[in-house]
mmCIF file of C-alpha atoms (C1' of nucleotides) in Angstrom:
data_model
loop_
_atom_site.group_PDB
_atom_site.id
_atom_site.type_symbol
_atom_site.label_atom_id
_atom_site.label_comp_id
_atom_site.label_asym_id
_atom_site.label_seq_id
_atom_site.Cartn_x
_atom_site.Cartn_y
_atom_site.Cartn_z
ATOM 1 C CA UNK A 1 74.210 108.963 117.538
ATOM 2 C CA UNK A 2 73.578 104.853 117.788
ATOM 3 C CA UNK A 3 75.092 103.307 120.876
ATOM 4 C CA UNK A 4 75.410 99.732 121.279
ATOM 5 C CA UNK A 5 77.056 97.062 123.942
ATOM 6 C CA UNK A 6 80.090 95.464 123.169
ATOM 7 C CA UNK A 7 82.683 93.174 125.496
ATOM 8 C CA UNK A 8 82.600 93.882 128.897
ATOM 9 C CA UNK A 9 79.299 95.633 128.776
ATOM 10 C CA UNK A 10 81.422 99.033 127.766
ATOM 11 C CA UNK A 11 78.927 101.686 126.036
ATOM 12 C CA UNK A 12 80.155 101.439 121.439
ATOM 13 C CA UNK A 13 79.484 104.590 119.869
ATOM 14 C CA UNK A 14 79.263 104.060 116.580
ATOM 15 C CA UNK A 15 80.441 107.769 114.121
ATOM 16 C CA UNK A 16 79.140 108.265 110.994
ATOM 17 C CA UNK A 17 81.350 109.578 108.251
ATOM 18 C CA UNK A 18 80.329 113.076 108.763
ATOM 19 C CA UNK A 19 81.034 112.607 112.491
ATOM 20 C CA UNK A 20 84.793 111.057 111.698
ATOM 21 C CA UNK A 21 85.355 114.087 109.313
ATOM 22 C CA UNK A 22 84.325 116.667 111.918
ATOM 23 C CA UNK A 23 86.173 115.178 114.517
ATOM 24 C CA UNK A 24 89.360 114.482 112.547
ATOM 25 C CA UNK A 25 89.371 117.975 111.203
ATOM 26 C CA UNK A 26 89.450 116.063 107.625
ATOM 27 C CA UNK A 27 86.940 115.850 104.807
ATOM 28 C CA UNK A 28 84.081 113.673 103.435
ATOM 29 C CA UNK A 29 86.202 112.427 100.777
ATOM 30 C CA UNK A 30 89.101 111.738 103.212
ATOM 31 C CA UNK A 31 87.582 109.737 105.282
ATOM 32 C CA UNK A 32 86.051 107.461 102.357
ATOM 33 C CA UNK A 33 89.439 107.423 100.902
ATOM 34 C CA UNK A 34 90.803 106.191 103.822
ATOM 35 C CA UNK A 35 88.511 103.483 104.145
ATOM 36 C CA UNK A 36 88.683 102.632 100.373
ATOM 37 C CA UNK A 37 92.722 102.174 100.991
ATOM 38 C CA UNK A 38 92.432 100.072 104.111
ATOM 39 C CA UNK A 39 93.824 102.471 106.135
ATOM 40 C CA UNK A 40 90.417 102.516 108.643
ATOM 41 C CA UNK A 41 87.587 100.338 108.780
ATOM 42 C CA UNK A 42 83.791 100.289 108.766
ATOM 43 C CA UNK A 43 80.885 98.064 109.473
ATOM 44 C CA UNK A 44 78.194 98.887 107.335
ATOM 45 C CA UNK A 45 74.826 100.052 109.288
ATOM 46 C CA UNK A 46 71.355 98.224 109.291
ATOM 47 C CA UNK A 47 70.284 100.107 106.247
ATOM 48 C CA UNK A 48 73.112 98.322 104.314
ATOM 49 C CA UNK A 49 74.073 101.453 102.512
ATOM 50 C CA UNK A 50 75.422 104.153 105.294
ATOM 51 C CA UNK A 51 79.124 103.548 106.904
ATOM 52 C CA UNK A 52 79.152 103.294 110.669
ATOM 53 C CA UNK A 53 83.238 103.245 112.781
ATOM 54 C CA UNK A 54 83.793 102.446 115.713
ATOM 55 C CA UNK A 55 85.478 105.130 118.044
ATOM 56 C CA UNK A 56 88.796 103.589 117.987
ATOM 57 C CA UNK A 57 88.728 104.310 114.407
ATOM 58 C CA UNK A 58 88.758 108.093 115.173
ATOM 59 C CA UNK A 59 91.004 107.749 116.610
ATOM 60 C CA UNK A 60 93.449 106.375 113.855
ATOM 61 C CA UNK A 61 92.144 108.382 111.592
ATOM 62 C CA UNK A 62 93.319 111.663 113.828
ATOM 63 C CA UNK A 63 96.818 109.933 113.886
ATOM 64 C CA UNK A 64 97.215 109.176 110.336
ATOM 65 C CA UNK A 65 96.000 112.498 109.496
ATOM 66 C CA UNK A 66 98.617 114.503 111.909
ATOM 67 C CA UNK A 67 101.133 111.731 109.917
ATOM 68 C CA UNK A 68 100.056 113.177 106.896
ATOM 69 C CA UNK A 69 100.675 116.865 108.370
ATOM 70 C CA UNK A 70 103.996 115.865 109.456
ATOM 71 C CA UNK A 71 104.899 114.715 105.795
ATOM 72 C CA UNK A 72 104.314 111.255 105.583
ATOM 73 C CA UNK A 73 102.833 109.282 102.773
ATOM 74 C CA UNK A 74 99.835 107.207 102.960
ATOM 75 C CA UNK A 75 102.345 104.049 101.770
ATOM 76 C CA UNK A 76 104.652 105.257 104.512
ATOM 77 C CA UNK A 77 101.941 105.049 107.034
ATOM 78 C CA UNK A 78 100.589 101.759 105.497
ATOM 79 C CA UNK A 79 104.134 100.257 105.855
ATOM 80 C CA UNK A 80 104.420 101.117 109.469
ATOM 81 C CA UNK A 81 100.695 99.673 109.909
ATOM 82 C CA UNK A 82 101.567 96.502 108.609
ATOM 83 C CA UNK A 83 105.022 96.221 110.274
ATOM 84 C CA UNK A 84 104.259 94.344 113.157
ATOM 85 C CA UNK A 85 102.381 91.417 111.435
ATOM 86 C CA UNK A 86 105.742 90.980 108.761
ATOM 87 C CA UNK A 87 107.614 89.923 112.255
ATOM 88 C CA UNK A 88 107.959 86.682 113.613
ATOM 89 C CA UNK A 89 108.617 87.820 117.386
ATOM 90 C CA UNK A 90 107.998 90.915 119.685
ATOM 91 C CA UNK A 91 111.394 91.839 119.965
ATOM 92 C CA UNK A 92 111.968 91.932 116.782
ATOM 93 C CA UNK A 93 108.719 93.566 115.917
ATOM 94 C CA UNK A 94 109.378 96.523 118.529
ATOM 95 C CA UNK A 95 113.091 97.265 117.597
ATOM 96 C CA UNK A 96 112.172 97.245 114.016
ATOM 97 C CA UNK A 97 109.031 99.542 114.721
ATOM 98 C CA UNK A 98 111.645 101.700 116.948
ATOM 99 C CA UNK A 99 114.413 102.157 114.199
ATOM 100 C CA UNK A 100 112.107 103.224 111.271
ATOM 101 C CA UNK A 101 109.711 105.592 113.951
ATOM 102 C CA UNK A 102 113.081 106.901 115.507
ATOM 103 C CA UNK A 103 113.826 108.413 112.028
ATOM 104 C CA UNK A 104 110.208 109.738 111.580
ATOM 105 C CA UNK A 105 110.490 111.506 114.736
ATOM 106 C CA UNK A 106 113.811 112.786 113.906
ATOM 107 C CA UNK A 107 112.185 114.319 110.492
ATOM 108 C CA UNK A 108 109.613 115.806 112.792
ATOM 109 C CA UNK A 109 111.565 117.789 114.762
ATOM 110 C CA UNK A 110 114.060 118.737 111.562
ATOM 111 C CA UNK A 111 110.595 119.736 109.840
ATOM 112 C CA UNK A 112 109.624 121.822 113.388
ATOM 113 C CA UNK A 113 113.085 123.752 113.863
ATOM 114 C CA UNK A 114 112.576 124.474 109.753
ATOM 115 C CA UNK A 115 108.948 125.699 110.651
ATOM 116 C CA UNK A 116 110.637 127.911 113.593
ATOM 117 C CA UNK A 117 112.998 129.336 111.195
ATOM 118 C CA UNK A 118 109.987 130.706 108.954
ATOM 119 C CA UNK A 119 107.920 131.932 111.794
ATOM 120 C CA UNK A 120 110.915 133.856 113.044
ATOM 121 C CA UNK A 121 111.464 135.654 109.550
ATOM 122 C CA UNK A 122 108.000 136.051 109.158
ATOM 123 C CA UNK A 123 108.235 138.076 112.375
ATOM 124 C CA UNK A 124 111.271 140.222 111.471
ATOM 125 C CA UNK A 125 109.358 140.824 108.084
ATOM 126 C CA UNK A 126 106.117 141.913 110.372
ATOM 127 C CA UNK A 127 108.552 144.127 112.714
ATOM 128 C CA UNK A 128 109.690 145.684 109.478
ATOM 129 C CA UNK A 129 106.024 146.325 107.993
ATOM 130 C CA UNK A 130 105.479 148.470 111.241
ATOM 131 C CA UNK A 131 107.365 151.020 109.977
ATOM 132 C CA UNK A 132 106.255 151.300 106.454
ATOM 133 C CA UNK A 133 102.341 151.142 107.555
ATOM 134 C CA UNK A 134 103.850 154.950 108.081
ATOM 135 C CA UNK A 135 105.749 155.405 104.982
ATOM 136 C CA UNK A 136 104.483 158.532 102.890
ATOM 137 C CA UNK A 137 107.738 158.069 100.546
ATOM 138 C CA UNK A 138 106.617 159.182 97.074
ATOM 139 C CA UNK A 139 109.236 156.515 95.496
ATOM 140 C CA UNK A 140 106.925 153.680 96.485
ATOM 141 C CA UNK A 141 106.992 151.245 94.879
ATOM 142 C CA UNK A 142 109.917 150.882 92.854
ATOM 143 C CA UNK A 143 112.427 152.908 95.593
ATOM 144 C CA UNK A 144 111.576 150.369 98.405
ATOM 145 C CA UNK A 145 115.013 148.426 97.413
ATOM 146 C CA UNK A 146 116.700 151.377 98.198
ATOM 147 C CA UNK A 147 115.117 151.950 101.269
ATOM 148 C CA UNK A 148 117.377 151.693 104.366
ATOM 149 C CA UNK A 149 114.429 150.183 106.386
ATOM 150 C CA UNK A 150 114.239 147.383 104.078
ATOM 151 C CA UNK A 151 117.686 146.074 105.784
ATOM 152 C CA UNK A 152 116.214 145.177 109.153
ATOM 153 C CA UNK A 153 118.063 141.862 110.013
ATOM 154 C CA UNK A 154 116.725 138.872 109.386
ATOM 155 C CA UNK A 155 113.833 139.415 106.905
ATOM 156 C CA UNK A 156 116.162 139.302 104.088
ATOM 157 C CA UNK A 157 114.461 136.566 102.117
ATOM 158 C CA UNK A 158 110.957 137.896 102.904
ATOM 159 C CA UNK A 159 112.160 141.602 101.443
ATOM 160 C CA UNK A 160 113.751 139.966 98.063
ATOM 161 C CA UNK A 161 110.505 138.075 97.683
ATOM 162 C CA UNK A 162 107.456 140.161 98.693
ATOM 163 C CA UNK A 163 109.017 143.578 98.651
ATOM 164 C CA UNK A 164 111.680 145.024 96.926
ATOM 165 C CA UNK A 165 110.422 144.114 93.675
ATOM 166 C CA UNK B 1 130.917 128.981 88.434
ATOM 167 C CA UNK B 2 130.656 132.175 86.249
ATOM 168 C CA UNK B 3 130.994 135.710 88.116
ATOM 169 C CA UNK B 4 130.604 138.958 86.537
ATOM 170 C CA UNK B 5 130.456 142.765 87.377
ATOM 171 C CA UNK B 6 127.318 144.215 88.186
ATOM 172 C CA UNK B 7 126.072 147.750 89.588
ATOM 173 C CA UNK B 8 128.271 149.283 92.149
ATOM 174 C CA UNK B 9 131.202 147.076 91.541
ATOM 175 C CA UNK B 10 129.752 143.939 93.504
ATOM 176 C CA UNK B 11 130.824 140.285 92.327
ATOM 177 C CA UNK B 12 128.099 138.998 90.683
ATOM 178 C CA UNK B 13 127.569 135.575 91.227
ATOM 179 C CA UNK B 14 125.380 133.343 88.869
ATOM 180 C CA UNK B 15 124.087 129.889 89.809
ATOM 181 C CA UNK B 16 122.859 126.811 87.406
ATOM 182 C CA UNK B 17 119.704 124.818 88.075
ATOM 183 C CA UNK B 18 121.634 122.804 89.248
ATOM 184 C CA UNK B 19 123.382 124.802 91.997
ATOM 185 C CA UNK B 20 119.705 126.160 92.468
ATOM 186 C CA UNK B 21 118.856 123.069 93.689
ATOM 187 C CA UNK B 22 121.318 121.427 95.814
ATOM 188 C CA UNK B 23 121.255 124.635 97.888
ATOM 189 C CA UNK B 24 117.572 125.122 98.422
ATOM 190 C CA UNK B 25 116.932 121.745 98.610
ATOM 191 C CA UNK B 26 115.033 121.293 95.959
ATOM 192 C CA UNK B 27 114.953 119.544 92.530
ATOM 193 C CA UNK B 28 115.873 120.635 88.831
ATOM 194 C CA UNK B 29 112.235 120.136 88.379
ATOM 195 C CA UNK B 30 110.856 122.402 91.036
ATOM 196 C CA UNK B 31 113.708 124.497 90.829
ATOM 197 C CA UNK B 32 112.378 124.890 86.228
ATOM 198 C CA UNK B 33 108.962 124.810 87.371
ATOM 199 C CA UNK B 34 108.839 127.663 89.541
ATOM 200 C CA UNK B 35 110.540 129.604 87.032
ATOM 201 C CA UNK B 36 107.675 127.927 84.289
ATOM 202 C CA UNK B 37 105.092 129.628 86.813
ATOM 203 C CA UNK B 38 107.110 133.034 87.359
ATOM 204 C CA UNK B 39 108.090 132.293 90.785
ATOM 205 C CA UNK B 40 111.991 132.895 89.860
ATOM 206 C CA UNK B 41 113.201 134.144 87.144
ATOM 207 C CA UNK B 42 116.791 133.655 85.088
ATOM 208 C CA UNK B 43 118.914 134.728 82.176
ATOM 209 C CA UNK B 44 119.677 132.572 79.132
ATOM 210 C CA UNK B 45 122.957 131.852 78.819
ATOM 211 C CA UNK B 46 125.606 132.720 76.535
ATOM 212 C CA UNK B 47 125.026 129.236 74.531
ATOM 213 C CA UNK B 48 121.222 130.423 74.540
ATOM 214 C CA UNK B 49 120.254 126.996 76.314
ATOM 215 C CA UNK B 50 121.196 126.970 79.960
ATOM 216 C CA UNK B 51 119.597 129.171 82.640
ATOM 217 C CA UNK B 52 121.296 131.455 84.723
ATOM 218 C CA UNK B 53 120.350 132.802 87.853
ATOM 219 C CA UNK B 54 121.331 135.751 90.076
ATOM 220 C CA UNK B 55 121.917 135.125 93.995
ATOM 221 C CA UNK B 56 118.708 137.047 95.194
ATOM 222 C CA UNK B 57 116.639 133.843 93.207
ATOM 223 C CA UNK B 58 118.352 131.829 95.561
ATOM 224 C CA UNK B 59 117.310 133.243 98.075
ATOM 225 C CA UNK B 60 113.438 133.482 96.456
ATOM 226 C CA UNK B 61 113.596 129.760 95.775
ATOM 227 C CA UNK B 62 114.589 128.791 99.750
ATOM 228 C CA UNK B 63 111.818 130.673 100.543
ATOM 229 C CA UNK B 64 109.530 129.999 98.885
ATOM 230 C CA UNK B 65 109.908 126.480 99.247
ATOM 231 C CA UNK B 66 110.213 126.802 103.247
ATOM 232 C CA UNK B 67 106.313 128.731 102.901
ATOM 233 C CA UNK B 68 105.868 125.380 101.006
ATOM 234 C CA UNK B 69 106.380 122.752 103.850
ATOM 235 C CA UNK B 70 104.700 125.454 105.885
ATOM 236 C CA UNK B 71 101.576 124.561 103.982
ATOM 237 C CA UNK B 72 101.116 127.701 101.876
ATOM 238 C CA UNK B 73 99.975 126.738 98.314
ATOM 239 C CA UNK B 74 101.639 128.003 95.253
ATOM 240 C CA UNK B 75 98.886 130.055 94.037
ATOM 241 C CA UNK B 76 98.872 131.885 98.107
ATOM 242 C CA UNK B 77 102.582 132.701 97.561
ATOM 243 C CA UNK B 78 102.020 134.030 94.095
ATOM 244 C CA UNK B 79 98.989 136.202 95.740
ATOM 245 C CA UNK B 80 101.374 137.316 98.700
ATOM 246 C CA UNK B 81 104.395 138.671 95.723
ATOM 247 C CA UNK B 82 101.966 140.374 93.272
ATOM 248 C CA UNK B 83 100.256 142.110 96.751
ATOM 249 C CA UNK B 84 102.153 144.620 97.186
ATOM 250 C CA UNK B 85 101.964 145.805 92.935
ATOM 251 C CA UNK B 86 98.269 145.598 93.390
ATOM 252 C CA UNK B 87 98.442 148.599 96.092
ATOM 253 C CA UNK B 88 98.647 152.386 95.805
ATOM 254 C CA UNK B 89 100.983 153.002 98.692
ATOM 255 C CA UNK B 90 103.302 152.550 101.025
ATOM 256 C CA UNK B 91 100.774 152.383 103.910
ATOM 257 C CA UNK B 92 97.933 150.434 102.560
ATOM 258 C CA UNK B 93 100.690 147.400 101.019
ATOM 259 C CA UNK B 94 102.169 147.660 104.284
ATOM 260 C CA UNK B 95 99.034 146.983 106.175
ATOM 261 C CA UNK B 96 97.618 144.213 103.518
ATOM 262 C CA UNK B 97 100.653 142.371 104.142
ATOM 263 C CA UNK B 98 100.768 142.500 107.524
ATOM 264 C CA UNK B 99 97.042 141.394 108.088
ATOM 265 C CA UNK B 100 97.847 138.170 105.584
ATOM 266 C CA UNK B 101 101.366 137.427 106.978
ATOM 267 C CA UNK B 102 99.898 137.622 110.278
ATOM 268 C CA UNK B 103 97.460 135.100 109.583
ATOM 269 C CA UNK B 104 100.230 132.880 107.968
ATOM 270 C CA UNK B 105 102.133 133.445 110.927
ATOM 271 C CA UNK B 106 99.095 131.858 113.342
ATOM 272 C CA UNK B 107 99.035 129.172 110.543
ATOM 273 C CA UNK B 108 102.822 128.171 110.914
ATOM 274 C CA UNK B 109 102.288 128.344 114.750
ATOM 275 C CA UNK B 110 99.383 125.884 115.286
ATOM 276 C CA UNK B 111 101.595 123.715 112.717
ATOM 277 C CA UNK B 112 103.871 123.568 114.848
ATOM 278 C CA UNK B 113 102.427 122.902 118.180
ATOM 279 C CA UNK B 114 100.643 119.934 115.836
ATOM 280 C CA UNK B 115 103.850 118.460 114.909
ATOM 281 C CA UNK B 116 104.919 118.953 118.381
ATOM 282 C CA UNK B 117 102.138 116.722 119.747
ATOM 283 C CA UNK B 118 102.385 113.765 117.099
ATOM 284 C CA UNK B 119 106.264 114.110 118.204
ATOM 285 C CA UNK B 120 105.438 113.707 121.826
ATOM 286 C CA UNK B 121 103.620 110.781 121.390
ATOM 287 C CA UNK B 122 105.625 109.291 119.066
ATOM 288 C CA UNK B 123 108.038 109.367 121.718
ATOM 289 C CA UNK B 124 105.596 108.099 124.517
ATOM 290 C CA UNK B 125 105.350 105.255 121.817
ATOM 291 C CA UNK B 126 109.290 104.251 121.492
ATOM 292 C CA UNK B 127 108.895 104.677 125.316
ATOM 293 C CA UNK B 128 107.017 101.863 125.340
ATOM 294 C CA UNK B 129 108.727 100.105 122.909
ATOM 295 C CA UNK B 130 111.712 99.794 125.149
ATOM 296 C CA UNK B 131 110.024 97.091 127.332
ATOM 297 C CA UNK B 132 108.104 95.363 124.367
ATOM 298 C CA UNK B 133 111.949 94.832 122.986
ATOM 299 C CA UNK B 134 112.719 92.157 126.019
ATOM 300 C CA UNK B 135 109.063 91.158 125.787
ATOM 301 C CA UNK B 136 108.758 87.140 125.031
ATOM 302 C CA UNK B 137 105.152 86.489 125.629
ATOM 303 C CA UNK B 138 103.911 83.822 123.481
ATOM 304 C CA UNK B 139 100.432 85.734 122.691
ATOM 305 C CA UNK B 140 102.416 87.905 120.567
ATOM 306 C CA UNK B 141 100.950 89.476 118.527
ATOM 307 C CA UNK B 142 97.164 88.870 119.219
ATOM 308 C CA UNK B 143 97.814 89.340 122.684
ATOM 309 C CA UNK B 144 99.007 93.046 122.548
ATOM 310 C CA UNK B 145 95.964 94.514 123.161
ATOM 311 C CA UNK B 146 95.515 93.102 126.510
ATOM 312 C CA UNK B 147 98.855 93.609 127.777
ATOM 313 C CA UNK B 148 99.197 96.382 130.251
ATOM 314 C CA UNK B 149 102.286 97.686 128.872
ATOM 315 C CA UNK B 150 100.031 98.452 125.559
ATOM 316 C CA UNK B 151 98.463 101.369 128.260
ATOM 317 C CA UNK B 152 101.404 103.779 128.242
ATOM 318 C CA UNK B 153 100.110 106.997 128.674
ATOM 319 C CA UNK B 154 100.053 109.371 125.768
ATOM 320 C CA UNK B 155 100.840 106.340 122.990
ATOM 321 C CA UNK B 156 96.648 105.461 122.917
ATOM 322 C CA UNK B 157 96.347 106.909 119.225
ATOM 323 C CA UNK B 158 99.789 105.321 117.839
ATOM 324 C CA UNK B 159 99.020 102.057 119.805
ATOM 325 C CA UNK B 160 95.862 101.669 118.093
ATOM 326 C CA UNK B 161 96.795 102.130 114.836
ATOM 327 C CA UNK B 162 100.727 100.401 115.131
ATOM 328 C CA UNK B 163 100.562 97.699 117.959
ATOM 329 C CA UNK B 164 97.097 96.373 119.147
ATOM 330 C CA UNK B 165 95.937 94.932 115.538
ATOM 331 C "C1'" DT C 1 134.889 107.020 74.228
ATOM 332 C "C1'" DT C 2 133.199 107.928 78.855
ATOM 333 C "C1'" DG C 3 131.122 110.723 82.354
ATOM 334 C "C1'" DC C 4 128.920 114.800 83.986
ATOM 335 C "C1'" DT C 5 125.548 118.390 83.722
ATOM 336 C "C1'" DC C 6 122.325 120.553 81.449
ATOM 337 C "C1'" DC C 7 118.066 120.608 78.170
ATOM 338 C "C1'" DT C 8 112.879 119.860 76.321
ATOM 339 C "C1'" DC C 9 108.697 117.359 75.810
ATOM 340 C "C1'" DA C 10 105.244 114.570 77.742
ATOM 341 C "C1'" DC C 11 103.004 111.117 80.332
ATOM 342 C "C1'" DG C 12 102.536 109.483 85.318
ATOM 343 C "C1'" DT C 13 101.481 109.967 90.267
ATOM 344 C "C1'" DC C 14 99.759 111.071 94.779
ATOM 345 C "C1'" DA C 15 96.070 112.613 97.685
ATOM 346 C "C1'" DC C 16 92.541 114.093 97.465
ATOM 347 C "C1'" DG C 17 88.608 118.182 95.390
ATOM 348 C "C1'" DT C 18 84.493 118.723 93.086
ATOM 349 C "C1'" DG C 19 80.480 118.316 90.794
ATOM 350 C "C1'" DA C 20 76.494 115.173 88.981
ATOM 351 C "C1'" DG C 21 72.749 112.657 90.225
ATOM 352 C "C1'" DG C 22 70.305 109.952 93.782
ATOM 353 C "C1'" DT C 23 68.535 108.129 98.604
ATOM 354 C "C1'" DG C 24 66.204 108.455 103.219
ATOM 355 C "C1'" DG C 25 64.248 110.124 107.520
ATOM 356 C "C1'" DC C 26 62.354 114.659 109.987
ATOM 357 C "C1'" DT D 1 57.818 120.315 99.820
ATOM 358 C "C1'" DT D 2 62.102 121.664 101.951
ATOM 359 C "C1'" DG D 3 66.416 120.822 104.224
ATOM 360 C "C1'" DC D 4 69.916 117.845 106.009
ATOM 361 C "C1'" DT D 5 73.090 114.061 105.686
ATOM 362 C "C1'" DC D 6 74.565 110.405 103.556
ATOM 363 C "C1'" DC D 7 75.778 107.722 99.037
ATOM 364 C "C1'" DT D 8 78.442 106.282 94.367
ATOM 365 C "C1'" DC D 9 80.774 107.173 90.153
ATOM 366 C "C1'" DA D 10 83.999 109.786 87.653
ATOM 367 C "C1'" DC D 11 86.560 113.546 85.954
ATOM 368 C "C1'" DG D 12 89.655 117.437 87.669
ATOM 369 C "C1'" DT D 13 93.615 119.452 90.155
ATOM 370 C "C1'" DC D 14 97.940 120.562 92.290
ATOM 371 C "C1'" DA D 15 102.871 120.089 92.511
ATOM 372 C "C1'" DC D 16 105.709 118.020 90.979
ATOM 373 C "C1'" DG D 17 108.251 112.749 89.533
ATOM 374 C "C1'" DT D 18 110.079 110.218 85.938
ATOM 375 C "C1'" DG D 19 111.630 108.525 81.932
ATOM 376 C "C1'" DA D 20 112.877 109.300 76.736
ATOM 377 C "C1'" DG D 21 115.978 111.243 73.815
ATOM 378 C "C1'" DG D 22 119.449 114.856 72.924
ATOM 379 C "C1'" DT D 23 123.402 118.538 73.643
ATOM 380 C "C1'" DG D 24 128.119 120.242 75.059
ATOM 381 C "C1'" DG D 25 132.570 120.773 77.260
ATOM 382 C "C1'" DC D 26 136.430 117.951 79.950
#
DNA sequence: TTGCTCCTCACGTCACGTGAGGTGGC
DNA sequence: TTGCTCCTCACGTCACGTGAGGTGGC
């Protein structure tokens, strides 16, 4: 790991591509792609041929890639990047930045409560699956539909997709 | 909307694509694809042409495409319905399931605390938005990175990549 | 005749995955 | 010589999107 000064005599680490995929929890290939779309920069190293980032780089990339997670699209994010510089003022820069992010945030936490809602039928599924680990029923697997344990609330979806067949 | 008797005297109720769609969300596409890759399934028709589907598919479909935005591939839901065909009994389905729901379920869980931190610091972000709004600094918007409003706690990652160019 | 909903190909797209084949320092 | 990490094409893949062109009842 190269260090080098910068401004203000503050210690540059430079990451290497394998470093900015380890430490984004993203791949190789992601981070190159990222790099090829202008999403995140690089300097190339002495050797000419190796990519080198900067840390604050990382640091974007971790953002974009929870953006990603949280359902964006790479244009999406690239629209939001370039935002600022299409405005002529701050004002207008940072109530246009909080309208659009407003309604990101607001399809995060519709996309969380949505997440919520699976986990807690995955449960009641799981709750139900207790009792059948015990099952010695001979009508398994066809009967199952029949089967007044199948009814336990809330795992209704779960049972018409993964068990009653 | 077509209804029609079925076992035990219930109203049957049958659904088009269409209707498939609007309530799971989804699109005529998905909602023909998934039956393309035997994810749903329907009845032709009288006229032969248009598909048919009972209410349980419904219910498949918003499923299934909830495990979707929960990150599960197509080919790991397919894997989690034929599971329990691909067992002998009751016990040993039951406990298959639960060991690769329950790792879902961690899956789903650590999605969620992810979106939950790209949420809060989106909202750290608009938080320091607010002041930027009345901001009329003439260094805009070069200048953003040295301002000290840019050093709102908790916005570093979204400042980097939206604000400090 | 217009409008609505459904249909079947079939090519396009987005965000990478996955080899193939090669380099460079320990 | 082996092993590790990096590189550049370039084709493949997954889960649909998006027309093109057509049908059928009000």
């Amino acid at each position: 790991m190269s260090t080098g000064g910068s401004g203000k005599g503050a210690l540059q680490r430079w990451l290497s591509t394998g470093e900015m995929a380890r430490l984004s929890g993203t791949t190789l290939r992601t981070v190159r792609f990222y790099e090829a779309e202008g999403l995140i920069t690089s300097r190339t190293r002495e050797d000419g041929t190796h990519r080198k980032f900067p840390e604050r780089e990382l640091h974007k990339l971790q953002l974009i890639s929870d953006l990603r997670e949280a359902g964006l699209s790479l244009q999406e994010i690239k629209d939001l990047i370039a935002l600022k510089a299409g405005c002529p003022n701050a004002a207008r820069a940072a109530s246009e930045m909080t309208a659009n992010l407003c309604e990101r945030a607001t399809g995060i936490a519709r996309r969380i409560e949505a997440l919520q809602r699976v986990h807690t039928e995955l449960s009641s599924f799981l709750e139900m699956l207790r009792v059948c680990k015990g099952c010695t029923h001979p009508q398994f697997p066809a009967g199952c539909g029949e089967c007044e344990v199948t009814a336990q609330p809330g795992a209704e979806r779960a049972n018409e997709l993964f068990w009653k067949n």
